[in-house]
Coordinates of C-alpha atoms and ligand atoms in Angstrom, one line a residue:
M1 CA -46.7 3.6 7.7
T2 CA -46.4 0.1 9.1
S3 CA -49.0 -1.6 11.2
V4 CA -46.6 -3.0 13.7
E5 CA -47.6 -2.5 17.4
L6 CA -45.1 -0.1 19.0
S7 CA -42.8 -1.4 21.6
G8 CA -42.3 2.0 23.3
K9 CA -38.5 1.5 23.0
V10 CA -36.1 3.6 21.1
A11 CA -32.7 2.7 19.5
L12 CA -29.8 4.6 18.2
V13 CA -27.9 2.7 15.5
T14 CA -24.7 4.2 14.1
G15 CA -23.7 3.7 10.5
A16 CA -27.1 2.5 9.3
S17 CA -27.8 4.0 5.9
R18 CA -26.9 0.6 4.4
G19 CA -25.4 -2.8 5.2
I20 CA -25.4 -4.3 8.7
G21 CA -26.6 -1.1 10.5
Y22 CA -29.6 -0.9 8.1
G23 CA -30.3 -4.6 8.7
V24 CA -30.3 -3.9 12.5
A25 CA -32.6 -0.9 12.1
E26 CA -35.0 -3.0 10.1
A27 CA -35.1 -5.8 12.7
L28 CA -35.7 -3.3 15.6
L29 CA -38.4 -1.5 13.6
A30 CA -40.1 -4.8 12.8
R31 CA -40.6 -5.4 16.5
G32 CA -42.0 -2.0 17.1
D33 CA -39.1 0.2 18.2
R34 CA -38.5 3.7 17.0
V35 CA -34.9 4.3 15.6
C36 CA -32.4 7.0 15.0
I37 CA -29.8 6.1 12.3
T38 CA -26.5 7.8 11.5
G39 CA -24.1 7.9 8.6
R40 CA -21.8 10.5 6.9
N41 CA -23.6 10.9 3.6
E42 CA -26.7 13.0 4.2
E43 CA -28.4 12.1 1.0
A44 CA -28.0 8.3 1.5
L45 CA -29.2 8.7 5.1
K46 CA -32.3 10.5 3.9
E47 CA -33.1 7.8 1.4
A48 CA -32.6 5.1 4.1
V49 CA -35.0 7.0 6.5
E50 CA -37.6 7.1 3.7
K51 CA -37.2 3.4 2.9
L52 CA -37.3 2.3 6.6
G53 CA -40.3 4.5 7.3
A54 CA -40.1 8.2 8.3
D55 CA -43.0 7.8 10.7
R56 CA -40.7 5.9 13.2
V57 CA -37.2 6.8 12.0
I58 CA -35.0 9.8 12.1
G59 CA -31.5 10.3 10.6
V60 CA -28.6 12.4 11.9
A61 CA -25.7 12.8 9.6
G62 CA -22.1 13.0 10.8
K63 CA -18.9 11.2 11.4
A64 CA -19.0 8.7 14.2
H65 CA -15.8 9.9 15.8
D66 CA -16.9 13.5 15.9
E67 CA -17.9 14.4 19.4
A68 CA -20.2 17.2 18.3
H69 CA -22.0 14.7 16.1
Q70 CA -22.3 12.2 18.9
A71 CA -23.9 14.9 21.1
V72 CA -26.3 16.0 18.4
A73 CA -27.3 12.4 17.5
V74 CA -28.3 11.6 21.1
E75 CA -30.0 15.0 21.6
R76 CA -32.0 14.6 18.5
T77 CA -33.1 11.1 19.5
M78 CA -34.2 12.4 22.9
E79 CA -36.0 15.3 21.3
A80 CA -37.8 13.2 18.7
F81 CA -38.6 10.1 20.8
G82 CA -38.1 11.2 24.5
R83 CA -35.8 8.2 25.3
V84 CA -32.8 6.1 24.1
D85 CA -33.1 2.6 25.4
F86 CA -30.7 0.9 23.0
L87 CA -27.4 1.8 21.4
V88 CA -25.9 -0.2 18.6
N89 CA -22.4 0.9 17.8
N90 CA -22.0 -0.3 14.3
A91 CA -20.2 2.4 12.3
G92 CA -16.7 1.2 11.5
T93 CA -13.8 1.5 9.1
N94 CA -11.1 -0.7 7.6
P95 CA -9.1 1.6 5.3
V96 CA -5.9 -0.4 4.8
F97 CA -4.8 -3.8 3.6
G98 CA -1.3 -5.0 4.3
P99 CA 1.1 -6.2 7.0
I100 CA 1.1 -4.2 10.3
A101 CA 4.9 -4.1 10.1
D102 CA 4.5 -1.3 7.6
L103 CA 1.3 0.3 8.9
D104 CA 1.2 4.1 9.0
L105 CA 0.5 4.8 12.6
N106 CA -1.7 7.7 11.7
V107 CA -3.9 5.2 9.9
A108 CA -3.9 3.0 13.0
R109 CA -5.0 6.0 15.1
K110 CA -7.8 6.7 12.7
V111 CA -9.0 3.1 12.8
F112 CA -9.0 3.2 16.6
E113 CA -10.7 6.6 16.7
T114 CA -13.6 5.5 14.4
N115 CA -14.1 1.9 15.6
V116 CA -13.3 2.1 19.3
V117 CA -13.2 5.7 20.7
S118 CA -16.5 6.5 18.9
A119 CA -18.2 3.6 20.4
L120 CA -17.1 4.7 23.9
G121 CA -18.2 8.2 23.1
F122 CA -21.7 7.1 22.1
A123 CA -21.9 4.8 25.1
Q124 CA -21.1 7.7 27.5
R125 CA -23.7 9.9 25.9
T126 CA -26.6 7.4 25.9
W127 CA -25.7 6.5 29.5
H128 CA -25.9 10.0 30.7
A129 CA -28.9 11.0 28.6
W130 CA -31.2 8.1 29.5
Q131 CA -29.7 4.7 30.3
K132 CA -28.2 5.3 33.8
D133 CA -31.6 6.2 35.2
N134 CA -33.8 4.1 33.0
G135 CA -31.9 1.1 31.9
G136 CA -31.4 -0.3 28.4
A137 CA -28.9 -2.3 26.4
I138 CA -25.8 -1.6 24.2
V139 CA -24.6 -3.8 21.3
N140 CA -21.1 -3.3 19.9
I141 CA -20.5 -4.7 16.4
S142 CA -17.1 -6.3 16.6
S143 CA -15.9 -8.9 14.1
V144 CA -14.4 -12.4 13.9
A145 CA -11.2 -10.4 13.0
G146 CA -11.2 -9.3 16.7
V147 CA -11.1 -12.9 18.0
S148 CA -8.5 -14.4 15.8
A149 CA -5.4 -13.3 13.8
S150 CA -6.6 -11.4 10.8
P151 CA -3.8 -11.2 8.2
F152 CA -3.6 -8.0 6.2
I153 CA -6.3 -6.3 8.2
G154 CA -4.4 -6.2 11.4
A155 CA -5.2 -2.7 12.6
Y156 CA -8.9 -3.5 12.0
G157 CA -8.6 -6.8 14.0
I158 CA -6.8 -5.0 16.9
S159 CA -9.6 -2.4 17.0
K160 CA -12.3 -5.0 16.9
A161 CA -10.6 -6.9 19.8
A162 CA -10.6 -3.6 21.7
M163 CA -14.3 -3.4 21.1
I164 CA -14.7 -6.7 22.8
N165 CA -12.8 -5.5 25.9
L166 CA -14.8 -2.2 25.7
T167 CA -17.9 -4.4 25.9
L168 CA -16.5 -6.1 29.1
Q169 CA -15.6 -2.8 30.7
L170 CA -19.0 -1.2 30.0
A171 CA -20.9 -4.4 30.9
H172 CA -19.2 -4.3 34.3
E173 CA -19.6 -0.6 34.9
Y174 CA -23.1 -0.2 33.6
A175 CA -24.6 -3.2 35.4
P176 CA -27.3 -3.8 36.6
K177 CA -29.0 -1.0 34.7
V178 CA -27.6 -1.6 31.2
R179 CA -26.6 -4.8 29.6
V180 CA -23.7 -4.6 27.1
N181 CA -22.8 -7.3 24.6
A182 CA -21.0 -7.5 21.3
I183 CA -21.6 -9.3 18.0
A184 CA -18.7 -10.7 16.0
P185 CA -19.8 -11.4 12.4
A186 CA -17.8 -13.3 9.8
V187 CA -18.3 -12.1 6.2
V188 CA -21.6 -10.4 5.6
K189 CA -22.6 -9.3 2.1
T190 CA -22.3 -5.5 2.2
Q191 CA -20.4 -2.8 0.4
F192 CA -17.7 -2.9 3.1
A193 CA -16.9 -6.6 2.6
K194 CA -17.5 -6.8 -1.2
A195 CA -13.8 -7.2 -2.0
L196 CA -13.8 -10.5 0.0
Y197 CA -16.4 -12.2 -2.2
E198 CA -17.2 -10.3 -5.3
G199 CA -16.9 -12.5 -8.4
R200 CA -16.2 -15.6 -6.2
E201 CA -19.2 -15.8 -3.9
E202 CA -19.8 -19.5 -4.4
E203 CA -16.1 -20.3 -3.6
A204 CA -16.2 -18.0 -0.5
A205 CA -19.5 -19.5 0.7
A206 CA -18.1 -23.1 0.4
A207 CA -15.9 -22.4 3.5
Y208 CA -18.9 -21.9 5.6
P209 CA -20.5 -25.0 7.2
L210 CA -23.9 -23.3 6.8
G211 CA -23.3 -23.0 3.1
R212 CA -23.6 -19.2 2.6
L213 CA -22.2 -15.8 3.5
G214 CA -24.0 -13.7 6.0
V215 CA -26.7 -11.1 5.2
P216 CA -27.5 -8.0 7.2
S217 CA -30.7 -9.5 8.6
D218 CA -28.5 -12.3 10.3
I219 CA -26.9 -9.6 12.4
G220 CA -30.2 -7.7 12.8
G221 CA -31.7 -10.8 14.4
A222 CA -28.8 -11.2 16.8
A223 CA -29.0 -7.5 17.7
A224 CA -32.7 -7.7 18.3
F225 CA -32.2 -10.7 20.6
L226 CA -29.4 -8.9 22.6
T227 CA -31.7 -5.9 23.1
S228 CA -34.8 -7.9 24.0
T229 CA -36.0 -9.3 27.3
Q230 CA -35.1 -12.7 26.1
S231 CA -31.5 -11.9 26.8
D232 CA -32.2 -10.2 30.2
W233 CA -29.5 -12.3 32.0
I234 CA -26.8 -11.9 29.3
T235 CA -24.2 -9.2 29.6
G236 CA -20.5 -8.8 28.7
Q237 CA -20.7 -11.5 26.0
T238 CA -19.5 -11.6 22.4
L239 CA -21.9 -13.5 20.2
V240 CA -20.0 -14.9 17.2
V241 CA -22.4 -14.9 14.2
D242 CA -20.4 -16.7 11.5
G243 CA -22.3 -19.4 9.6
G244 CA -20.1 -21.9 11.5
I245 CA -16.8 -20.8 9.9
F246 CA -15.0 -21.2 13.2
L247 CA -15.9 -24.9 13.2
N248 CA -13.1 -25.2 10.6
A249 CA -10.5 -24.0 13.1
G250 CA -7.8 -26.7 13.5
V251 CA -8.9 -28.6 10.4
G252 CA -6.4 -29.2 7.7
Ligands
NAP1 N1 -19.6 -6.8 6.3 C1 -18.9 -7.7 7.0 O1 -18.4 -8.7 6.5 C2 -18.5 -7.3 8.4 C3 -18.0 -8.4 9.2 C4 -17.7 -8.1 10.6 C5 -17.9 -6.9 11.1 N2 -18.4 -5.9 10.3 C6 -18.6 -4.5 10.9 O2 -20.0 -4.2 10.7 C7 -20.0 -2.7 10.7 C8 -20.8 -2.3 9.5 O3 -20.2 -2.8 8.3 P1 -21.0 -3.0 6.9 O4 -20.4 -4.2 6.3 O5 -22.4 -2.9 7.1 O6 -20.5 -1.7 6.1 P2 -21.2 -0.8 4.9 O7 -22.1 -1.7 4.2 O8 -20.1 -0.1 4.3 O9 -22.1 0.2 5.8 C9 -21.4 1.1 6.7 C10 -22.5 2.1 7.2 O10 -21.8 2.9 8.1 C11 -21.7 4.3 7.7 N3 -20.4 4.8 8.0 C12 -19.2 4.3 7.6 N4 -18.2 5.0 8.2 C13 -18.8 5.9 9.1 C14 -18.3 6.8 10.0 N5 -17.0 7.1 10.1 N6 -19.2 7.5 10.7 C15 -20.6 7.3 10.6 N7 -21.1 6.4 9.7 C16 -20.2 5.7 9.0 C17 -22.0 4.2 6.1 O11 -22.6 5.3 5.6 P3 -21.6 6.6 5.0 O12 -20.6 5.9 4.1 O13 -22.6 7.5 4.4 O14 -21.0 7.1 6.3 C18 -23.0 3.0 6.1 O15 -24.3 3.4 6.5 C19 -18.6 -2.2 10.7 O16 -18.3 -1.9 12.0 C20 -17.8 -3.4 10.3 O17 -16.5 -3.4 10.9 C21 -18.7 -6.1 9.0

């Protein structure tokens, strides 16, 4: 049990048993929110709930793209906490590496289903369950791969770009009740991104003007800001959180 003063607010964070989602959950808990986290592996999810603090956290296991899971996750959040102010669409996948000229279209569909359609599904459900009458905020976790060409992870990049337009559409449609923004991180040290830096972290970090790779709390801080009253006049934006890597564009 933590001694943090409760904010009275409740967040649903998808894909939060580890990595960025876990970092977001930690940041929201630290300011007093109660949180529902999701993930596919039930055991890992249980462990995360225990670690984060079962007094203010519940876990609902399932695949983000599964509509029945989406419904249960929102229902359980409402049952446990009575409201769902914030949605952080974080669950995502990047199963292939290679040129899109040879991409299996079924893989492309799967990437879209998990990264984009799921986010829309959750945003529909939190809207109808709570946000349309009571307000709130949504944060979609996109990627720098969605705002630039992303060689060898093209399907992922296309889906992350789509999340940015999903953010614009939702921000327009859900205003003024609900603010909707996105975060576009560069490489954050998680299991998902390991292949990009493992065994060569110093070299990878050297490309970043701020001298290091990201950590989940960097994204947690940005998500906390975008779901706080400090960002009350910000909607439809994509906040690039990248250690300054984009400052290198055009150099060389
Ligand atoms: N790390 C980076 O450098 C980076 C950069 C830009 C954007 N992002 C984005 O940030 C998000 C989180 O990535 P991460 O790096 O934190 O990954 P991670 O460390 O692999 O964590 C992913 C989390 O999501 C869950 N998850 C994965 N697929 C899921 C699905 N289909 N349905 C429900 N839960 C699922 C995982 O648990 P289970 O495996 O048990 O399901 C885990 O809790 C992704 O959308 C990714 O595209 C990451």
